[in-house]
Each structure stands twice: as C-alpha cells, then as structure tokens.
Amino acid sequence: MKVSVIGVGYVGIITAVSLAELGHNVLGMDDNKEKVKSFSKGISPIYEEGLEEALNKNIKEGTLSFTDSIEVAISHGEVIFICVGTPSLPGGKADLSFVERVAREIAKNAKEYKLIVEKSTVPVKTSEQILKTIKLYNKHGVELEVASNPEFLREGTALQDFFEADRIVIGVSSKKAENLFRELYKGIDSPIVVTDPNTAEIIKHASNSFLAMKISFINMVADLCENTGADINKVAEGMGFDKRIGKSFLNAGIGYGGSCFPKDVRAFNQIGKENGLDFSLLKDVDKINIERVERFISKLRKAHWVFKDKVFSLWGLAFKPGTDDIREAPALKVMEILLNEGAILRVYDPKAMENVKKIFPPTEKLYYAQDPYDAAKDSEAILLITEWDEFKSIDFSKIKDMILTNVLIDGRNLYSPKKMKEEGFIYYPVGKPPIEEI
Ligand code: UGA
C-alpha cells in the first residue's frame, strides 16, 4: 500500500520505518529540511534501538523515502498518517494547530480518496474537528475519511513495541477504512480493537493516564514505607502477583518524565474539566509526580545540610534508560536546584549528555564526565537518577577510593541496601529504610 507519514518526529519516523518494514511503500514528510536530508541519507537525528539499521535497509530496498513537500506527500499515500506535534499550551490543553494545518492542506490538495489517520495523541473529538475542516476545504470534492490509530510505543523499545503490540486500536467510521487498516497491519499478530474515532482517542489518553497513575500510586505508598520502615519493593511484589493489578509500572522512584505521561495526564485532566467532570484524581497524579524531585533532594539534605561548593555526581540524565530523550527528565530539575544552590556538578549519561549540554552548557561548576567513575571523582554524594544497565555493575571499591564522602542517593532503587551497607555507604533508596550511619 502507498502510505504517507506527515511529521517525522519520534512517532512519525517509527511509524514510517515500521510500515516500510511490513512491505508498504512509505513516504515520510517533514517541514524541517535538515531532518528530511538526514533521514534520506539514513542518519537518524534521534537515538532509538535498531532505528538506523531499519531506516537504511528500507531506503536501500526502495520502500522508504522522504520529502519536504506536503503536496507530494498528499498525492503519494492512500493512507496519510498525521504525526505532527501536539505540544502543551499553558494550562495543559494540547495545541492542535499543527494537526489542523495538515488537515487543511490534505483537503485542499487531495485529488482522490484518502484515509487520514491521526496518530498524534489528541483530545477526544479531534477527529470530528478534522472532519469539519476537511469538509470546509475539500476543493476537489473527493471522498476523504478520518480515523484514529493511537500509538503505544515506548521510547527505547519502539520498534519492538510496533511489531509485538499488545493491541492495535483503530477508530474508524466505515468498513472500508477498517479493511485498509487490516491490510496495513497484515503481518502483525496482535489483537485489533475496532471502534469509533472518539473511543480510540479516549483509549490513548486513558491508557497513558492510567499508567502514570500506577506510578504515582506506588510513589505515594513509597512515602508511607519511608515513614514506617516498610519496603516498597516487597509491597509492589505482594500487590503485583494479583493479576488484576499486575507487576509492571509499580517501580517507585524519582517520578515519570518524557514527552508523554506528564503532558497526557495534564491534557486528560483538562478534557475532563471541559466536559464538566471532576478529573482531579489526575491532578493528584501530577502533583505526586512533581513532588518526587524535592523529596529526592531532601534526602541529600539529610546528609549535607549545605550544598554550596559541594561536589555532587549525577549518574543518568535521560528521562529513562535506552534513550537520549531529556524531555521532562527529573535530572534537569535536580541539576537546576543544585546549581542554584551553588553546588558543583559532575554528571554522566551514556546517551543524553549532548542534549543536556544545550540547556546547561559546561561551566567550571558543571563538568560532563567520560564515565561513571570520572563523574564520581572527589564526589561528596552520588545521585543515581536514571537506571542505565552500566550503573548496575559499578565497582564500589574503586569508587570509594575516589570520592570524598560515601553518600549515595538512589532515585531508582538500583542497589540493595544490604550491599550498600557492606560497601560502607550512607544510602537513601526510595520507599525503604535508609542507611544513615556508617
Ligand atoms: C509511554 C507509554 O509507555 C507508551 O505506551 C506510549 O505510547 C508513550 O508513552 C507515548 O504516549 O508516546 P515512554 O514515555 O516512552 O512511553 O516511556 P515509559 O517506558 O512508559 O516510561 C515513562 C516514565 O515512567 C519514565 O520516566 C519511567 O522512568 C517512568 N516509570 C515507568 C517509573 O517511574 N516507574 C515504572 O514502574 C515505570
């Protein structure tokens, strides 16, 4: 099938590459000429496991190409995916102006049937708005349909999530559109939930909000564990065996970040409000998450009541392992607070340092290290923020020789308190009794 993907940001590029991999003839389009040039050469400006290999393979096989012309993209695809950004406006509402602009262009330029698919995360009833726009601008009077096909990809495992999806949700208004989707996803052995576009839009926001709620819930219980000497990992294990609850997304920590959960929780809360409903549950989900960083820093304050001129090491800056994405990453907030209080930071992340440097350029008070050991030199506290695999196998006997004071604040429960006690560290985990004396 001929497919166009408008907007090759994160979601767009994964969609384009994966559909090409399924054998479709895919054209990716973006306004950003640099991005188009780079993708055309097989170079991905974003890091994602397996992406560049799949990109190069499909360019070579001729199933994938790129353009910066929206007219060319509209004429190419029978199915056109809209994957442009829906950033948050002040107050949490999604900015849909990019989606609307693409819809207008499709209506003005389409000369034959097109199935227009919203892939970007959008509020319920957006497909109805797109339909209105399309009717208004449908110059050539052709048959145009709108469908919702939300994505459930996680950064770091996006390609795998595409091909081994827990489910594929298609919100359609006709059998013709449903059949097109069935053909499009032929080769993927996942359940397909067929519904109307409004329902599909809600499924996306409800899924992300629910997962974020699970994380904030377990973090709330972690606070109780800290106050009572209980162990959050055991609480999560005890809860997770119940199939109705499930084991995943019960890892307590410094909170969720990324381009999806924070934005979607706020947007869904806003949608509830606009529909005259009390979605304040989600306000609390957001509030609990925002409080995580202060709570993490308060543990550092227990060990060091003054931060000025202290050397602190940060391990992990990306919002989660497996990505160089730093959007809404807790590490950025931690850096801001510590730098404002006059601390000297030595930071390390295997993938995200170049992105962080754009926000916090190196200074004499901020050093970007070569590896975790380099970051730990002369350190007065190590702060573990992102649970990259390489931090799991740290040689603490080596670390102890290079640091000034043995303090470790673990924002992801990566280490066991027993081991840290043996290593002689003052150690603050999440939702577990700390080791406060050595
Ligand atoms: C999330 C969803 O998992 C995807 O299904 C969805 O498609 C995507 O958003 C999106 O809307 O585009 P992603 O943001 O890539 O994917 O990352 P996750 O793996 O879900 O992690 C989100 C955040 O939650 C991370 O900061 C992670 O550290 C945190 N987290 C996750 C926890 O703090 N505890 C957990 O138990 C799980």
Coordinates of C-alpha atoms and ligand atoms in Angstrom, one line a residue:
M1 CA 0.0 0.0 0.0
K2 CA 1.1 3.6 -0.5
V3 CA 1.4 5.4 2.8
S4 CA 2.4 8.9 3.7
V5 CA 3.6 10.0 7.1
I6 CA 3.4 13.7 7.8
G7 CA 5.7 14.8 10.5
V8 CA 8.7 12.5 11.1
G9 CA 9.3 13.3 14.7
Y10 CA 9.6 10.4 17.1
V11 CA 6.3 8.8 16.4
G12 CA 6.3 9.6 12.7
I13 CA 9.7 8.0 12.0
I14 CA 8.9 4.8 13.9
T15 CA 5.6 4.6 12.0
A16 CA 7.2 5.2 8.6
V17 CA 10.1 2.8 9.1
S18 CA 7.9 0.1 10.6
L19 CA 5.3 0.3 7.8
A20 CA 8.1 0.1 5.2
E21 CA 9.4 -2.9 7.0
L22 CA 6.0 -4.5 6.6
G23 CA 6.4 -4.0 2.8
H24 CA 4.4 -0.8 2.2
N25 CA 5.6 2.0 0.0
V26 CA 6.2 4.8 2.5
L27 CA 6.9 8.5 2.0
G28 CA 7.9 10.5 5.1
M29 CA 7.3 14.2 5.0
D30 CA 8.6 17.0 7.3
D31 CA 8.8 20.8 7.1
N32 CA 12.3 20.6 8.6
K33 CA 14.6 20.3 5.6
E34 CA 17.6 19.3 7.7
K35 CA 15.6 16.4 9.2
V36 CA 14.5 15.3 5.7
K37 CA 18.1 15.4 4.4
S38 CA 19.4 13.5 7.3
F39 CA 16.7 10.7 7.2
S40 CA 17.2 10.5 3.4
K41 CA 20.9 9.7 4.0
G42 CA 19.9 7.1 6.5
I43 CA 21.1 9.1 9.5
S44 CA 18.6 9.4 12.4
P45 CA 18.8 12.6 14.4
I46 CA 17.2 10.7 17.3
Y47 CA 18.6 7.7 19.0
E48 CA 16.4 4.6 19.1
E49 CA 17.4 1.0 19.3
G50 CA 17.5 -0.6 15.8
L51 CA 16.2 2.5 14.0
E52 CA 19.1 3.4 11.8
E53 CA 19.6 -0.1 10.6
A54 CA 15.9 -0.4 9.7
L55 CA 16.0 3.1 8.1
N56 CA 19.0 2.2 5.9
K57 CA 17.6 -1.2 4.9
N58 CA 14.3 0.2 3.8
I59 CA 15.8 3.2 1.9
K60 CA 18.0 0.7 0.1
E61 CA 15.1 -1.6 -0.8
G62 CA 13.2 1.4 -2.1
T63 CA 10.3 1.1 0.3
L64 CA 11.0 4.3 2.2
S65 CA 11.8 7.8 1.1
F66 CA 11.4 11.3 2.4
T67 CA 10.3 14.7 1.1
D68 CA 9.7 18.2 2.5
S69 CA 6.8 18.8 0.1
I70 CA 3.4 18.3 1.7
E71 CA 1.8 18.3 -1.8
V72 CA 4.0 15.4 -2.8
A73 CA 3.2 13.5 0.4
I74 CA -0.6 14.1 0.0
S75 CA -0.5 12.8 -3.6
H76 CA 1.5 9.7 -2.7
G77 CA -0.4 8.0 0.1
E78 CA -3.8 6.4 0.0
V79 CA -3.4 6.3 3.8
I80 CA -2.0 9.5 5.3
F81 CA -0.8 9.5 8.9
I82 CA -0.7 12.8 10.7
C83 CA 2.2 12.6 13.2
V84 CA 2.9 16.2 13.9
G85 CA 3.4 17.5 17.4
T86 CA 0.6 18.4 19.9
P87 CA 2.6 20.4 22.5
S88 CA 1.0 21.5 25.8
L89 CA -0.4 25.1 25.9
P90 CA -0.2 26.9 29.3
G91 CA -2.8 25.2 31.4
G92 CA -2.3 21.7 30.0
K93 CA -4.5 21.8 26.8
A94 CA -3.0 20.4 23.7
D95 CA -2.0 22.8 20.9
L96 CA -3.8 21.3 17.8
S97 CA -2.8 24.0 15.3
F98 CA -0.3 21.8 13.6
V99 CA -2.8 19.0 13.2
E100 CA -5.4 21.4 11.8
R101 CA -3.0 22.9 9.3
V102 CA -2.1 19.4 7.9
A103 CA -5.8 18.6 7.6
R104 CA -6.5 21.8 5.7
E105 CA -3.6 21.0 3.3
I106 CA -4.8 17.5 2.7
A107 CA -8.3 18.7 1.9
K108 CA -7.1 21.4 -0.5
N109 CA -4.7 19.1 -2.3
A110 CA -6.3 15.6 -2.4
K111 CA -7.5 14.5 -5.8
E112 CA -8.7 11.0 -4.9
Y113 CA -9.8 9.0 -1.8
K114 CA -7.6 9.4 1.2
L115 CA -7.8 7.8 4.6
I116 CA -6.5 10.4 7.0
V117 CA -5.2 8.9 10.2
E118 CA -4.4 10.8 13.4
K119 CA -1.5 9.1 15.1
S120 CA -0.5 12.1 17.3
T121 CA -2.1 12.0 20.8
V122 CA -5.1 14.2 20.6
P123 CA -8.1 15.0 22.7
V124 CA -11.4 13.2 22.2
K125 CA -13.4 14.7 19.3
T126 CA -10.4 15.9 17.4
S127 CA -11.3 13.6 14.5
E128 CA -14.7 15.3 14.4
Q129 CA -12.9 18.7 14.2
I130 CA -10.6 17.4 11.4
L131 CA -13.6 16.1 9.5
K132 CA -15.2 19.6 9.7
T133 CA -12.0 21.2 8.4
I134 CA -11.8 18.7 5.6
K135 CA -15.4 19.3 4.5
L136 CA -14.7 23.1 4.6
Y137 CA -11.6 22.9 2.4
N138 CA -12.4 19.9 0.2
K139 CA -11.7 21.7 -3.1
H140 CA -11.9 18.8 -5.4
G141 CA -15.0 17.2 -3.7
V142 CA -13.2 13.8 -3.2
E143 CA -14.0 11.2 -0.7
L144 CA -12.0 11.8 2.5
E145 CA -12.2 9.8 5.7
V146 CA -10.7 10.4 9.1
A147 CA -9.6 7.7 11.5
S148 CA -7.8 7.5 14.8
N149 CA -5.0 4.9 15.3
P150 CA -3.2 5.8 18.5
E151 CA 0.4 4.6 19.2
F152 CA 1.5 2.8 22.3
L153 CA 5.2 2.8 21.6
R154 CA 7.8 3.2 24.4
E155 CA 11.0 5.0 23.6
G156 CA 13.9 2.6 23.6
T157 CA 11.7 -0.3 22.5
A158 CA 9.6 1.4 20.0
L159 CA 10.3 -0.9 17.0
Q160 CA 9.7 -4.0 19.1
D161 CA 6.5 -2.5 20.5
F162 CA 5.3 -1.8 17.0
F163 CA 5.7 -5.4 15.8
E164 CA 4.8 -7.1 19.1
A165 CA 2.0 -4.7 20.1
D166 CA -0.3 -5.7 23.0
R167 CA -3.1 -4.3 20.8
I168 CA -3.8 -2.2 17.8
V169 CA -6.6 0.3 18.2
I170 CA -8.4 1.6 15.2
G171 CA -11.1 4.2 15.4
V172 CA -13.0 4.2 12.1
S173 CA -16.2 5.3 10.6
S174 CA -16.5 2.8 7.8
K175 CA -15.8 -0.8 6.8
K176 CA -13.6 0.5 4.0
A177 CA -11.3 2.2 6.5
E178 CA -11.3 -0.9 8.8
N179 CA -10.2 -3.1 5.8
L180 CA -7.5 -0.7 4.9
F181 CA -6.1 -0.9 8.4
R182 CA -6.3 -4.7 8.4
E183 CA -4.3 -4.7 5.2
L184 CA -1.8 -2.2 6.6
Y185 CA -1.1 -4.2 9.7
K186 CA -1.1 -7.6 8.0
G187 CA 1.9 -9.5 9.4
I188 CA 1.5 -8.2 12.9
D189 CA -0.1 -10.8 15.2
S190 CA -1.8 -8.6 17.7
P191 CA -5.4 -8.2 18.7
I192 CA -7.1 -5.4 16.8
V193 CA -9.7 -3.3 18.7
V194 CA -12.1 -1.8 16.2
T195 CA -14.1 1.2 17.4
D196 CA -15.2 4.7 16.5
P197 CA -12.7 7.6 16.4
N198 CA -13.9 9.2 19.7
T199 CA -13.4 6.0 21.6
A200 CA -10.0 5.4 20.1
E201 CA -8.9 8.9 21.1
I202 CA -10.0 8.2 24.7
I203 CA -8.2 4.8 24.8
K204 CA -4.9 6.6 24.2
H205 CA -5.3 9.3 26.9
A206 CA -6.8 6.9 29.4
S207 CA -4.0 4.3 28.9
N208 CA -1.2 6.8 29.5
S209 CA -3.0 8.4 32.4
F210 CA -3.7 5.0 34.0
L211 CA 0.0 4.0 33.7
A212 CA 1.1 7.4 35.1
M213 CA -1.5 6.9 37.9
K214 CA 0.1 3.5 38.7
I215 CA 3.5 5.1 39.1
S216 CA 2.2 8.0 41.3
F217 CA 0.2 5.5 43.3
I218 CA 3.3 3.4 44.1
N219 CA 5.3 6.5 44.8
M220 CA 2.6 7.7 47.3
V221 CA 2.8 4.3 49.0
A222 CA 6.6 4.5 48.9
D223 CA 6.4 7.7 51.0
L224 CA 4.4 5.7 53.6
C225 CA 7.0 3.0 53.5
E226 CA 9.7 5.6 54.2
N227 CA 7.7 6.9 57.2
T228 CA 7.1 3.4 58.6
G229 CA 10.2 1.4 57.8
A230 CA 8.4 -0.8 55.3
D231 CA 9.9 -1.9 51.9
I232 CA 8.2 -0.7 48.8
N233 CA 9.7 -3.4 46.6
K234 CA 8.1 -6.0 48.7
V235 CA 4.8 -4.1 48.7
A236 CA 4.9 -3.9 44.9
E237 CA 5.7 -7.6 44.7
G238 CA 2.9 -8.5 47.0
M239 CA 0.5 -6.4 45.0
G240 CA 1.7 -7.3 41.6
F241 CA 1.0 -11.1 41.9
D242 CA -2.6 -10.2 41.8
K243 CA -3.4 -10.4 38.1
R244 CA -5.9 -7.7 38.4
I245 CA -3.2 -5.3 39.5
G246 CA -0.2 -6.7 37.5
K247 CA 3.5 -6.3 38.2
S248 CA 4.5 -3.7 35.7
F249 CA 4.7 0.0 36.3
L250 CA 5.0 -0.4 40.0
N251 CA 8.6 0.7 40.3
A252 CA 8.8 3.5 42.8
G253 CA 11.4 6.2 42.0
I254 CA 12.1 9.8 41.2
G255 CA 9.0 10.0 39.1
Y256 CA 7.9 9.7 35.5
G257 CA 9.2 12.0 32.8
G258 CA 9.3 12.0 29.0
S259 CA 7.2 13.6 26.3
C260 CA 4.1 11.7 27.0
F261 CA 3.0 11.0 30.6
P262 CA 3.4 14.5 32.0
K263 CA 1.7 16.1 29.0
D264 CA -1.1 13.5 28.6
V265 CA -2.1 13.4 32.3
R266 CA -2.5 17.2 32.2
A267 CA -4.3 17.1 28.9
F268 CA -6.7 14.4 30.1
N269 CA -7.5 16.3 33.3
Q270 CA -8.2 19.4 31.1
I271 CA -10.5 17.3 28.8
G272 CA -12.4 16.1 31.9
K273 CA -12.9 19.7 33.1
E274 CA -14.1 20.9 29.7
N275 CA -16.7 18.1 29.8
G276 CA -17.9 19.3 33.2
L277 CA -16.3 16.4 35.1
D278 CA -14.1 16.2 38.1
F279 CA -10.8 14.6 37.0
S280 CA -8.9 15.9 40.0
L281 CA -7.6 12.3 40.5
L282 CA -5.2 13.2 37.6
K283 CA -4.3 16.5 39.2
D284 CA -3.1 14.5 42.2
V285 CA -1.2 12.1 39.9
D286 CA 0.7 15.1 38.5
K287 CA 1.2 16.6 41.9
I288 CA 2.7 13.5 43.4
N289 CA 5.0 13.2 40.4
I290 CA 6.2 16.8 40.7
E291 CA 6.9 16.4 44.4
R292 CA 9.4 13.5 43.7
V293 CA 12.4 15.7 42.9
E294 CA 12.1 17.7 46.1
R295 CA 11.7 14.5 48.1
F296 CA 14.8 13.1 46.4
I297 CA 16.8 16.3 47.1
S298 CA 15.5 16.3 50.8
K299 CA 17.4 13.0 51.2
L300 CA 20.6 14.7 50.0
R301 CA 19.9 17.5 52.6
K302 CA 19.8 14.9 55.3
A303 CA 23.4 14.1 54.5
H304 CA 24.6 17.5 53.5
W305 CA 22.8 20.5 55.1
V306 CA 24.7 22.9 52.9
F307 CA 25.1 22.4 49.1
K308 CA 27.3 25.4 48.3
D309 CA 30.6 24.4 46.8
K310 CA 29.9 20.7 47.4
V311 CA 30.8 18.3 44.6
F312 CA 27.9 16.1 43.6
S313 CA 27.9 13.4 41.0
L314 CA 24.8 12.7 38.9
W315 CA 24.5 9.2 37.3
G316 CA 21.9 9.3 34.5
L317 CA 20.3 12.3 32.8
A318 CA 17.8 10.8 30.3
F319 CA 14.2 10.5 31.4
K320 CA 14.7 6.8 31.4
P321 CA 17.3 4.3 30.1
G322 CA 17.6 3.4 26.5
T323 CA 17.0 6.9 25.1
D324 CA 18.8 10.2 24.7
D325 CA 15.5 12.0 25.4
I326 CA 15.6 14.5 28.2
R327 CA 12.1 16.0 27.9
E328 CA 10.6 16.4 31.4
A329 CA 13.6 14.4 32.7
P330 CA 13.8 14.6 36.5
A331 CA 17.6 15.1 36.2
L332 CA 17.1 18.5 34.7
K333 CA 15.1 19.7 37.7
V334 CA 17.7 18.2 40.1
M335 CA 20.5 20.0 38.2
E336 CA 18.7 23.3 38.3
I337 CA 18.1 23.1 42.1
L338 CA 21.6 22.0 42.9
L339 CA 23.3 24.6 40.6
N340 CA 21.1 27.4 42.0
E341 CA 22.3 26.4 45.5
G342 CA 25.9 26.7 44.4
A343 CA 26.8 23.0 44.1
I344 CA 29.5 21.8 41.7
L345 CA 28.2 19.0 39.5
R346 CA 30.0 16.2 37.7
V347 CA 27.4 14.5 35.5
Y348 CA 27.4 11.4 33.3
D349 CA 24.9 9.8 31.0
P350 CA 25.7 7.2 28.2
K351 CA 23.5 8.9 25.6
A352 CA 21.9 12.1 26.7
M353 CA 24.8 14.4 27.6
E354 CA 24.8 16.3 24.2
N355 CA 21.1 17.1 24.7
V356 CA 21.6 18.3 28.3
K357 CA 24.6 20.5 27.2
K358 CA 22.2 22.5 25.0
I359 CA 20.3 23.5 28.2
F360 CA 23.1 23.5 30.7
P361 CA 26.4 24.3 28.9
P362 CA 29.5 23.1 30.6
T363 CA 31.0 25.6 33.1
E364 CA 33.6 25.4 35.9
K365 CA 30.7 24.3 38.1
L366 CA 29.3 21.8 35.7
Y367 CA 31.5 19.0 34.3
Y368 CA 30.3 16.4 31.8
A369 CA 32.2 13.2 32.6
Q370 CA 33.6 10.4 30.5
D371 CA 32.1 7.6 32.5
P372 CA 30.5 7.0 36.0
Y373 CA 33.9 6.7 37.6
D374 CA 35.1 10.0 36.1
A375 CA 31.8 11.6 37.4
A376 CA 32.5 10.2 40.9
K377 CA 35.9 11.9 41.3
D378 CA 36.1 14.0 44.5
S379 CA 32.4 13.5 45.0
E380 CA 30.6 14.3 48.2
A381 CA 27.4 12.5 47.1
I382 CA 26.4 10.3 44.2
L383 CA 22.9 10.8 42.9
L384 CA 21.5 7.9 40.8
I385 CA 18.8 9.3 38.6
T386 CA 18.4 7.0 35.6
E387 CA 18.8 3.3 35.9
W388 CA 21.1 2.5 32.9
D389 CA 22.5 -1.0 32.9
E390 CA 26.1 0.2 33.2
F391 CA 25.3 1.6 36.7
K392 CA 24.3 -1.9 37.8
S393 CA 27.8 -3.3 37.7
I394 CA 29.7 -0.4 39.3
D395 CA 32.8 -1.4 41.2
F396 CA 32.2 0.4 44.5
S397 CA 35.6 -0.5 46.0
K398 CA 37.1 1.6 43.1
I399 CA 34.5 4.3 43.7
K400 CA 35.3 4.6 47.4
D401 CA 38.9 5.4 46.6
M402 CA 38.0 8.4 44.5
I403 CA 35.1 10.0 46.5
L404 CA 35.3 12.4 49.4
T405 CA 32.3 11.2 51.4
N406 CA 30.4 7.9 51.0
V407 CA 26.9 9.2 50.3
L408 CA 24.6 7.7 47.6
I409 CA 21.0 8.8 46.9
D410 CA 19.3 6.2 44.8
G411 CA 16.3 7.6 42.8
R412 CA 15.5 4.2 41.2
N413 CA 16.2 1.6 43.9
L414 CA 19.0 0.2 41.7
Y415 CA 21.2 -1.0 44.6
S416 CA 20.3 -3.2 47.6
P417 CA 20.6 -1.5 51.0
K418 CA 22.4 -4.6 52.3
K419 CA 25.1 -4.3 49.7
M420 CA 25.4 -0.6 50.2
K421 CA 25.8 -1.1 54.0
E422 CA 28.5 -3.7 53.3
E423 CA 30.2 -1.2 51.0
G424 CA 30.1 1.4 53.8
F425 CA 27.7 3.9 52.3
I426 CA 25.2 6.3 53.7
Y427 CA 22.4 5.3 51.4
Y428 CA 19.0 6.6 50.7
P429 CA 16.8 4.4 48.5
V430 CA 13.1 5.1 47.7
G431 CA 10.5 3.6 50.0
K432 CA 12.9 1.6 52.1
P433 CA 14.7 2.2 55.3
P434 CA 17.9 4.2 54.6
I435 CA 21.4 3.5 55.9
E436 CA 22.1 6.7 57.8
E437 CA 25.3 5.8 59.6
I438 CA 28.5 4.1 58.6
Ligands
UGA1 C1 4.8 5.9 27.3 C2 3.9 4.7 27.2 O1 4.5 3.6 28.0 C3 3.7 4.2 25.8 O2 2.8 3.1 25.8 C4 3.2 5.4 25.0 O3 3.0 5.0 23.6 C5 4.1 6.5 25.1 O4 4.3 6.9 26.4 C6 3.5 7.7 24.3 O5 2.4 8.1 24.6 O6 4.1 8.0 23.2 P1 7.5 6.3 27.2 O7 7.2 7.7 27.6 O8 8.5 6.0 26.1 O9 6.1 5.5 26.8 O10 8.1 5.6 28.5 P2 7.7 4.6 29.6 O11 8.6 3.4 29.5 O12 6.3 4.3 29.7 O13 8.2 5.4 30.9 C7 7.6 6.6 31.2 C8 8.2 7.2 32.5 O14 7.7 6.4 33.6 C9 9.7 7.1 32.6 O15 10.2 8.3 33.2 C10 10.0 5.9 33.6 O16 11.2 6.1 34.3 C11 8.8 6.1 34.5 N1 8.4 4.8 35.2 C12 8.0 3.7 34.4 C13 8.5 4.7 36.5 O17 8.9 5.7 37.2 N2 8.1 3.5 37.1 C14 7.7 2.5 36.4 O18 7.3 1.4 37.1 C15 7.6 2.6 35.1

